[in-house]
Each structure stands twice: as structure tokens, then as C-alpha cells.
PDB file of C-alpha atoms in Angstrom:
ATOM      1  CA  MET A   5      -0.123  -0.147  -0.684  1.00 84.00           C
ATOM      2  CA  THR A   6       0.804   3.516  -0.634  1.00 95.00           C
ATOM      3  CA  VAL A   7       1.195   7.279   0.542  1.00 97.00           C
ATOM      4  CA  LEU A   8       1.004   9.557  -0.355  1.00 97.00           C
ATOM      5  CA  TYR A   9       1.964  13.041   0.362  1.00 98.00           C
ATOM      6  CA  ILE A  10       0.455  16.704  -0.568  1.00 97.00           C
ATOM      7  CA  ILE A  11       1.882  19.886   0.393  1.00 97.00           C
ATOM      8  CA  SER A  12      -0.183  24.225   0.095  1.00 97.00           C
ATOM      9  CA  ASP A  13       1.731  26.170  -1.344  1.00 95.00           C
ATOM     10  CA  SER A  14      -1.470  27.928   0.241  1.00 97.00           C
ATOM     11  CA  ASN A  15      -2.037  30.312   3.667  1.00 98.00           C
ATOM     12  CA  ASN A  16      -4.998  30.283   3.050  1.00 98.00           C
ATOM     13  CA  PRO A  17      -7.702  29.136   5.469  1.00 98.00           C
ATOM     14  CA  TYR A  18     -10.822  28.511   3.273  1.00 98.00           C
ATOM     15  CA  HIS A  19      -8.247  27.540   0.468  1.00 97.00           C
ATOM     16  CA  ASN A  20      -6.455  24.700   2.238  1.00 98.00           C
ATOM     17  CA  LEU A  21     -10.218  23.420   3.846  1.00 98.00           C
ATOM     18  CA  ALA A  22     -10.833  22.999   0.316  1.00 98.00           C
ATOM     19  CA  ILE A  23      -7.738  21.372  -0.839  1.00 97.00           C
ATOM     20  CA  GLU A  24      -8.678  18.391   2.515  1.00 98.00           C
ATOM     21  CA  ARG A  25     -12.540  17.486   1.194  1.00 97.00           C
ATOM     22  CA  GLN A  26     -11.486  17.834  -2.846  1.00 96.00           C
ATOM     23  CA  LEU A  27      -8.545  15.259  -1.419  1.00 96.00           C
ATOM     24  CA  LEU A  28     -11.580  12.538  -0.261  1.00 95.00           C
ATOM     25  CA  HIS A  29     -11.957  11.620  -3.270  1.00 92.00           C
ATOM     26  CA  LEU A  30      -8.933  10.442  -4.469  1.00 93.00           C
ATOM     27  CA  ALA A  31      -8.472   7.972  -1.417  1.00 93.00           C
ATOM     28  CA  SER A  32      -8.913   3.665  -1.490  1.00 94.00           C
ATOM     29  CA  ASP A  33      -8.002   0.855  -0.584  1.00 95.00           C
ATOM     30  CA  ASP A  34      -4.359   0.958  -2.215  1.00 95.00           C
ATOM     31  CA  ASN A  35      -3.219   4.374  -1.488  1.00 96.00           C
ATOM     32  CA  ALA A  36      -3.756   6.370   2.097  1.00 97.00           C
ATOM     33  CA  LEU A  37      -3.064  10.383   1.261  1.00 98.00           C
ATOM     34  CA  LEU A  38      -0.678  12.657   3.526  1.00 98.00           C
ATOM     35  CA  TYR A  39      -1.535  16.111   3.125  1.00 98.00           C
ATOM     36  CA  LEU A  40       0.335  18.747   5.195  1.00 98.00           C
ATOM     37  CA  TRP A  41      -0.846  22.716   5.472  1.00 98.00           C
ATOM     38  CA  GLN A  42      -0.163  25.846   7.403  1.00 98.00           C
ATOM     39  CA  ASN A  43      -2.858  29.061   7.943  1.00 98.00           C
ATOM     40  CA  ASP A  44      -1.846  32.338   8.928  1.00 97.00           C
ATOM     41  CA  ASN A  45      -3.277  34.400  11.284  1.00 98.00           C
ATOM     42  CA  THR A  46      -6.481  32.427  11.140  1.00 98.00           C
ATOM     43  CA  ILE A  47      -8.520  30.645  14.154  1.00 97.00           C
ATOM     44  CA  VAL A  48     -10.383  27.796  13.343  1.00 97.00           C
ATOM     45  CA  VAL A  49     -13.798  26.520  14.980  1.00 96.00           C
ATOM     46  CA  GLY A  50     -15.067  22.863  15.182  1.00 96.00           C
ATOM     47  CA  LYS A  51     -18.293  22.579  13.058  1.00 95.00           C
ATOM     48  CA  ASN A  52     -21.118  22.346  15.781  1.00 94.00           C
ATOM     49  CA  GLN A  53     -18.870  25.753  17.573  1.00 94.00           C
ATOM     50  CA  HIS A  54     -20.318  28.799  18.739  1.00 94.00           C
ATOM     51  CA  VAL A  55     -17.827  31.467  17.155  1.00 96.00           C
ATOM     52  CA  GLN A  56     -18.513  34.347  19.220  1.00 94.00           C
ATOM     53  CA  SER A  57     -18.079  31.568  22.420  1.00 92.00           C
ATOM     54  CA  GLU A  58     -15.007  30.484  21.562  1.00 93.00           C
ATOM     55  CA  ILE A  59     -13.450  33.672  19.515  1.00 95.00           C
ATOM     56  CA  ASN A  60     -12.816  37.540  20.354  1.00 94.00           C
ATOM     57  CA  VAL A  61     -14.100  37.766  16.651  1.00 96.00           C
ATOM     58  CA  SER A  62     -14.979  41.781  16.227  1.00 96.00           C
ATOM     59  CA  GLN A  63     -11.339  42.191  17.781  1.00 96.00           C
ATOM     60  CA  PHE A  64      -9.666  39.893  15.725  1.00 97.00           C
ATOM     61  CA  LEU A  65     -11.186  40.641  12.347  1.00 98.00           C
ATOM     62  CA  GLN A  66     -10.468  43.649  13.032  1.00 97.00           C
ATOM     63  CA  ALA A  67      -6.538  42.562  13.365  1.00 97.00           C
ATOM     64  CA  GLY A  68      -6.369  41.369   9.972  1.00 97.00           C
ATOM     65  CA  GLY A  69      -7.702  37.589  11.237  1.00 98.00           C
ATOM     66  CA  HIS A  70      -9.477  35.290   9.466  1.00 98.00           C
ATOM     67  CA  ILE A  71     -12.000  32.940  11.358  1.00 98.00           C
ATOM     68  CA  ALA A  72     -12.691  29.154   9.373  1.00 98.00           C
ATOM     69  CA  ARG A  73     -14.934  26.833  10.140  1.00 98.00           C
ATOM     70  CA  ARG A  74     -14.019  22.790   9.738  1.00 97.00           C
ATOM     71  CA  TYR A  75     -16.009  19.694   9.324  1.00 95.00           C
ATOM     72  CA  SER A  76     -15.168  17.717  12.000  1.00 97.00           C
ATOM     73  CA  GLY A  77     -15.886  18.324  15.711  1.00 94.00           C
ATOM     74  CA  GLY A  78     -13.574  18.659  18.705  1.00 91.00           C
ATOM     75  CA  GLY A  79     -12.776  22.613  19.841  1.00 90.00           C
ATOM     76  CA  THR A  80     -11.082  25.533  18.149  1.00 93.00           C
ATOM     77  CA  VAL A  81      -7.910  25.443  17.263  1.00 94.00           C
ATOM     78  CA  TYR A  82      -5.292  28.932  16.787  1.00 96.00           C
ATOM     79  CA  HIS A  83      -3.191  28.659  13.723  1.00 97.00           C
ATOM     80  CA  ASP A  84      -0.126  30.726  12.707  1.00 98.00           C
ATOM     81  CA  MET A  85       2.761  30.659  10.474  1.00 98.00           C
ATOM     82  CA  GLY A  86       4.673  28.826  13.893  1.00 98.00           C
ATOM     83  CA  ASN A  87       1.164  25.999  13.138  1.00 98.00           C
ATOM     84  CA  LEU A  88       1.701  22.587  11.443  1.00 98.00           C
ATOM     85  CA  CYS A  89      -1.887  21.510  10.336  1.00 98.00           C
ATOM     86  CA  TYR A  90      -1.743  17.552   8.742  1.00 98.00           C
ATOM     87  CA  SER A  91      -4.245  15.471   7.534  1.00 98.00           C
ATOM     88  CA  PHE A  92      -4.207  11.582   6.985  1.00 98.00           C
ATOM     89  CA  ILE A  93      -6.831  10.911   4.512  1.00 98.00           C
ATOM     90  CA  CYS A  94      -7.369   6.800   4.201  1.00 98.00           C
ATOM     91  CA  SER A  95      -9.943   4.342   3.267  1.00 97.00           C
ATOM     92  CA  GLU A  96     -12.312   2.867   6.228  1.00 95.00           C
ATOM     93  CA  LYS A  97     -10.960  -0.360   5.048  1.00 95.00           C
ATOM     94  CA  ASN A  98      -7.325   0.828   6.789  1.00 96.00           C
ATOM     95  CA  ILE A  99      -8.453   2.990   9.116  1.00 96.00           C
ATOM     96  CA  GLU A 100      -6.400   0.061  11.850  1.00 95.00           C
ATOM     97  CA  LYS A 101      -2.718   0.740   9.949  1.00 95.00           C
ATOM     98  CA  PHE A 102      -2.780   4.279  10.012  1.00 97.00           C
ATOM     99  CA  ARG A 103      -4.691   5.107  13.532  1.00 97.00           C
ATOM    100  CA  TYR A 104      -2.820   9.342  14.467  1.00 97.00           C
ATOM    101  CA  TYR A 105      -1.828   8.471  18.259  1.00 97.00           C
ATOM    102  CA  LYS A 106       0.074   5.883  17.370  1.00 96.00           C
ATOM    103  CA  TRP A 107       2.121   7.188  14.053  1.00 97.00           C
ATOM    104  CA  ILE A 108       3.016  10.230  15.190  1.00 98.00           C
ATOM    105  CA  PRO A 109       4.860   9.537  18.618  1.00 98.00           C
ATOM    106  CA  GLU A 110       6.159   7.836  16.710  1.00 97.00           C
ATOM    107  CA  VAL A 111       8.087  10.383  14.969  1.00 98.00           C
ATOM    108  CA  LEU A 112       8.686  12.465  17.812  1.00 98.00           C
ATOM    109  CA  LYS A 113      10.707  10.377  19.105  1.00 97.00           C
ATOM    110  CA  SER A 114      13.131  10.803  15.919  1.00 96.00           C
ATOM    111  CA  PHE A 115      13.533  14.516  17.518  1.00 97.00           C
ATOM    112  CA  SER A 116      14.514  12.078  20.969  1.00 97.00           C
ATOM    113  CA  LEU A 117       9.917  13.563  21.901  1.00 98.00           C
ATOM    114  CA  ASN A 118       7.970  11.165  24.486  1.00 97.00           C
ATOM    115  CA  VAL A 119       4.346  11.704  23.483  1.00 98.00           C
ATOM    116  CA  GLU A 120       1.441  11.021  25.044  1.00 96.00           C
ATOM    117  CA  TYR A 121      -2.253  10.497  23.873  1.00 96.00           C
ATOM    118  CA  ASN A 122      -5.182  11.489  26.497  1.00 93.00           C
ATOM    119  CA  ASP A 123      -8.573  10.520  26.024  1.00 84.00           C
ATOM    120  CA  ARG A 124      -9.775  13.703  24.636  1.00 88.00           C
ATOM    121  CA  ASN A 125      -8.365  13.257  21.818  1.00 92.00           C
ATOM    122  CA  ASP A 126      -4.886  15.402  21.936  1.00 95.00           C
ATOM    123  CA  LEU A 127      -0.786  14.414  22.020  1.00 97.00           C
ATOM    124  CA  LEU A 128       1.139  15.668  25.281  1.00 97.00           C
ATOM    125  CA  ILE A 129       4.086  16.086  26.241  1.00 97.00           C
ATOM    126  CA  GLU A 130       4.982  15.930  29.963  1.00 95.00           C
ATOM    127  CA  GLY A 131       1.488  16.714  30.332  1.00 93.00           C
ATOM    128  CA  ARG A 132       0.858  19.456  28.130  1.00 94.00           C
ATOM    129  CA  LYS A 133      -0.440  20.063  24.416  1.00 95.00           C
ATOM    130  CA  PHE A 134       0.934  19.783  21.484  1.00 97.00           C
ATOM    131  CA  SER A 135      -1.132  18.084  19.485  1.00 97.00           C
ATOM    132  CA  GLY A 136      -4.779  18.675  18.687  1.00 95.00           C
ATOM    133  CA  ASN A 137      -6.894  15.808  16.175  1.00 96.00           C
ATOM    134  CA  SER A 138     -10.093  14.972  15.202  1.00 96.00           C
ATOM    135  CA  VAL A 139     -11.869  12.455  12.625  1.00 97.00           C
ATOM    136  CA  TYR A 140     -14.402  12.913  10.192  1.00 97.00           C
ATOM    137  CA  ASN A 141     -15.409  10.667   7.391  1.00 94.00           C
ATOM    138  CA  ASN A 142     -17.370  10.128   4.380  1.00 91.00           C
ATOM    139  CA  GLY A 143     -19.319   6.794   4.285  1.00 88.00           C
ATOM    140  CA  THR A 144     -16.104   5.601   3.264  1.00 92.00           C
ATOM    141  CA  THR A 145     -12.885   7.919   3.740  1.00 97.00           C
ATOM    142  CA  ILE A 146     -11.967   8.924   7.028  1.00 98.00           C
ATOM    143  CA  CYS A 147      -9.973  11.723   7.669  1.00 98.00           C
ATOM    144  CA  GLN A 148      -7.814  12.270  10.860  1.00 98.00           C
ATOM    145  CA  HIS A 149      -6.538  16.053  10.957  1.00 98.00           C
ATOM    146  CA  GLY A 150      -4.464  17.789  13.774  1.00 97.00           C
ATOM    147  CA  THR A 151      -2.219  20.350  14.037  1.00 96.00           C
ATOM    148  CA  PHE A 152       1.865  21.130  16.231  1.00 98.00           C
ATOM    149  CA  LEU A 153       1.699  23.958  17.473  1.00 98.00           C
ATOM    150  CA  VAL A 154       6.081  23.858  17.189  1.00 98.00           C
ATOM    151  CA  HIS A 155       6.830  27.821  17.139  1.00 98.00           C
ATOM    152  CA  THR A 156       3.279  29.626  17.497  1.00 97.00           C
ATOM    153  CA  ASP A 157       2.576  32.910  19.084  1.00 96.00           C
ATOM    154  CA  PHE A 158       1.018  31.766  22.451  1.00 93.00           C
ATOM    155  CA  LYS A 159       0.421  35.739  23.423  1.00 92.00           C
ATOM    156  CA  ARG A 160      -1.640  35.924  20.550  1.00 94.00           C
ATOM    157  CA  MET A 161      -3.377  32.194  20.773  1.00 93.00           C
ATOM    158  CA  SER A 162      -4.808  34.165  24.066  1.00 90.00           C
ATOM    159  CA  ARG A 163      -5.721  37.226  23.059  1.00 92.00           C
ATOM    160  CA  PHE A 164      -8.103  36.267  20.613  1.00 94.00           C
ATOM    161  CA  LEU A 165      -9.116  33.436  21.935  1.00 92.00           C
ATOM    162  CA  THR A 166     -12.056  32.622  24.716  1.00 85.00           C
ATOM    163  CA  PRO A 167     -12.932  30.386  26.255  1.00 64.00           C
ATOM    164  CA  SER A 168     -15.707  29.969  29.536  1.00 48.00           C
ATOM    165  CA  SER A 169     -14.166  29.219  32.521  1.00 39.00           C
ATOM    166  CA  GLU A 170     -15.608  25.821  33.240  1.00 40.00           C
ATOM    167  CA  LYS A 171     -13.652  24.787  30.827  1.00 46.00           C
ATOM    168  CA  LEU A 172     -10.774  25.692  31.388  1.00 37.00           C
ATOM    169  CA  ASN A 173     -11.889  24.844  34.620  1.00 40.00           C
ATOM    170  CA  ARG A 174     -12.144  21.724  33.735  1.00 41.00           C
ATOM    171  CA  ASN A 175      -8.739  21.424  32.596  1.00 41.00           C
ATOM    172  CA  TYR A 176      -7.071  23.006  36.454  1.00 36.00           C
ATOM    173  CA  VAL A 177      -5.557  26.000  34.747  1.00 37.00           C
ATOM    174  CA  SER A 178      -6.174  29.314  34.519  1.00 36.00           C
ATOM    175  CA  SER A 179      -5.138  30.224  31.320  1.00 39.00           C
ATOM    176  CA  VAL A 180      -5.387  29.823  27.296  1.00 48.00           C
ATOM    177  CA  SER A 181      -1.774  29.231  27.072  1.00 50.00           C
ATOM    178  CA  ALA A 182      -0.725  26.818  30.672  1.00 49.00           C
ATOM    179  CA  ARG A 183      -2.127  24.116  29.080  1.00 83.00           C
ATOM    180  CA  VAL A 184      -0.352  24.451  25.839  1.00 92.00           C
ATOM    181  CA  MET A 185       3.050  24.090  24.500  1.00 96.00           C
ATOM    182  CA  ASN A 186       5.177  24.336  21.208  1.00 97.00           C
ATOM    183  CA  LEU A 187       7.043  21.711  20.148  1.00 98.00           C
ATOM    184  CA  THR A 188      10.948  23.664  20.467  1.00 98.00           C
ATOM    185  CA  GLU A 189      10.072  23.378  24.463  1.00 97.00           C
ATOM    186  CA  LYS A 190      11.577  20.712  24.228  1.00 97.00           C
ATOM    187  CA  GLN A 191      13.482  20.899  20.720  1.00 97.00           C
ATOM    188  CA  PRO A 192      14.831  24.399  20.468  1.00 97.00           C
ATOM    189  CA  GLY A 193      16.286  23.244  16.964  1.00 95.00           C
ATOM    190  CA  LEU A 194      13.087  22.283  15.547  1.00 98.00           C
ATOM    191  CA  THR A 195      11.178  24.095  12.888  1.00 98.00           C
ATOM    192  CA  VAL A 196       8.226  23.283  10.525  1.00 98.00           C
ATOM    193  CA  GLU A 197       9.437  22.059   7.544  1.00 98.00           C
ATOM    194  CA  MET A 198      12.070  19.588   8.823  1.00 98.00           C
ATOM    195  CA  LEU A 199       9.173  18.431  11.403  1.00 98.00           C
ATOM    196  CA  ALA A 200       7.307  18.003   7.912  1.00 98.00           C
ATOM    197  CA  ASP A 201       9.601  16.245   6.063  1.00 98.00           C
ATOM    198  CA  ALA A 202       9.921  13.876   8.907  1.00 98.00           C
ATOM    199  CA  LEU A 203       6.102  13.080   8.341  1.00 98.00           C
ATOM    200  CA  ILE A 204       6.901  12.509   5.013  1.00 97.00           C
ATOM    201  CA  LEU A 205      10.022  10.783   5.099  1.00 97.00           C
ATOM    202  CA  ASN A 206       7.686   7.735   8.484  1.00 96.00           C
ATOM    203  CA  PHE A 207       5.383   6.791   5.140  1.00 96.00           C
ATOM    204  CA  ASN A 208       8.687   6.986   2.496  1.00 94.00           C
ATOM    205  CA  GLY A 209       5.935   7.302  -0.004  1.00 88.00           C
ATOM    206  CA  GLY A 210       5.424   9.355  -3.034  1.00 95.00           C
ATOM    207  CA  LYS A 211       4.388  13.004  -4.217  1.00 96.00           C
ATOM    208  CA  LEU A 212       1.180  13.404  -5.096  1.00 96.00           C
ATOM    209  CA  GLU A 213       0.524  15.385  -8.994  1.00 90.00           C
ATOM    210  CA  TYR A 214      -3.372  16.304  -8.945  1.00 87.00           C
ATOM    211  CA  ASN A 215      -4.212  19.145 -10.353  1.00 88.00           C
ATOM    212  CA  LEU A 216      -6.378  21.001  -8.237  1.00 86.00           C
ATOM    213  CA  ASP A 217      -6.877  24.682  -9.887  1.00 86.00           C
ATOM    214  CA  CYS A 218     -10.654  22.659 -11.362  1.00 90.00           C
ATOM    215  CA  PRO A 219     -15.195  23.198 -10.756  1.00 94.00           C
ATOM    216  CA  GLU A 220     -14.966  21.718  -7.286  1.00 94.00           C
ATOM    217  CA  MET A 221     -12.132  23.758  -6.107  1.00 96.00           C
ATOM    218  CA  VAL A 222     -13.356  26.648  -7.053  1.00 96.00           C
ATOM    219  CA  GLN A 223     -16.877  26.040  -5.322  1.00 97.00           C
ATOM    220  CA  LEU A 224     -15.321  24.298  -1.856  1.00 97.00           C
ATOM    221  CA  GLU A 225     -13.493  27.280  -1.532  1.00 97.00           C
ATOM    222  CA  ARG A 226     -16.244  29.423  -1.748  1.00 98.00           C
ATOM    223  CA  PHE A 227     -18.166  27.237   1.144  1.00 98.00           C
ATOM    224  CA  PHE A 228     -15.258  26.842   3.447  1.00 98.00           C
ATOM    225  CA  SER A 229     -15.022  30.831   3.707  1.00 98.00           C
ATOM    226  CA  SER A 230     -18.885  31.604   3.352  1.00 98.00           C
ATOM    227  CA  SER A 231     -20.743  32.904   6.573  1.00 97.00           C
ATOM    228  CA  ASP A 232     -23.751  31.038   6.206  1.00 97.00           C
ATOM    229  CA  TRP A 233     -21.055  27.881   6.746  1.00 98.00           C
ATOM    230  CA  ILE A 234     -18.738  29.944   8.907  1.00 98.00           C
ATOM    231  CA  TYR A 235     -20.758  31.716  11.822  1.00 97.00           C
ATOM    232  CA  GLN A 236     -24.031  29.771  11.922  1.00 93.00           C
ATOM    233  CA  GLY A 237     -22.912  25.765  10.797  1.00 94.00           C
ATOM    234  CA  LYS A 238     -25.290  25.121   7.658  1.00 88.00           C
ATOM    235  CA  SER A 239     -24.174  23.024   5.032  1.00 81.00           C
TER     236      SER A 239
END
């Protein structure tokens, strides 16, 4: 079985989410797809989240930020250029071979990082979260996706995210940044590019050659950037 990879050359969240959705049609029982991407100055909410409850919307938009909604559930995440996003797409038949909480820790061992998995789909080092993950499917194909905090600006993140006090109390912390960590705290020389290379090398796969300049992509990008989807979750 072959794992093919693709790296987005865009930092636009609506374009990048459109690519992920389009890739669901390309996975089969004979291949799986690793998609790596970065969004700049972006906050992404889960499918069922209320935007105004999670984000200081007016302040973030005034600062030039982009708000997006993904297809999977889970929590709100802040993206900047110190953050690497991944999507791993495979058929339901092959999911047990590619559970993210199994292969990601193996990759990070190459950087002498010991990773733990909790029951909230998070990956942690010494009890602090560096990767949030979620899963969705279209009936036959499964997409596991998540983030890697490499050198994200936590001060900026804390400025715009507004989680409820109930959520913070549940995690026994007093701020957003207190419960997360950058991988560079443990490996100061680590870069986004180094991590991307290691993820690709882990699967020893080839590059996916696919033309993303198609009408379907235009429609998907329009959908992900629409106010109805972003603020109301209407598909």
C-alpha cells in the first residue's frame, strides 16, 4: 500500500480546507494521503461550535484575522506560521493501520520527544498539549487531522481565544496558554520544515500529482469562506 503526500503552497484557510475536502475523493483501499498545510493568522472552530463563544470576533477581524469552520468536531484552534497542520486520509478499511496516536509518536521519537495520548484526542509531552486532533468521514473515507504547535505565538493566541471558565476549570488551568506547549520548548532547533520532512519520511511515500485547478475546488473554497458556514454551520 502506498502513502502519497501533498503540501499546500497557500496559507489561506478556505483554500486549504477545500483541498482537504477534495482529497477525500482520491483515497482508496490501495493508497492513503498525507496532506500538510499552514494557515496564517487564523482561528478554526469545530463543526458544532458557536463562534462568538470561542473567539473575540471583532478584535480578531480588526487585526486582519481569518475565521474558519472545519467539518470535524472538537475544539477551537489558533493557526499561525509556527503551526503545522496535517490531514491523513484513508479508506475505512485501512484506518487501523494509520491511527494518528500511533504513528505521530513514532515520528517524534526521531527528535527525542516522548509523546503521550489522552482520551480527548490530544497528544502531549509531560502533560502539556502540543497537538489537538479530530476525525470525520464521508461514509467510506476517513480524515484524521490536527495541528502541531512548533513555535506558535501564544500571547497572540490567548488574546483572541475566549474559552469558557467551565472549560478552563475542567482542565485545572487559569489560561489558554498554560495548558499548551510548543515543541521548540523541548527541541529549540526544531522547525516546521524539519517536522514536515520527518512526517513524509516516516511513510516513505511519493508525491501526489494532482491538478487542484478545477471547478470543484472553486465551489469548495466558496463554501468554506461563506458566512453561513463559518458563523452558523449551515452546509
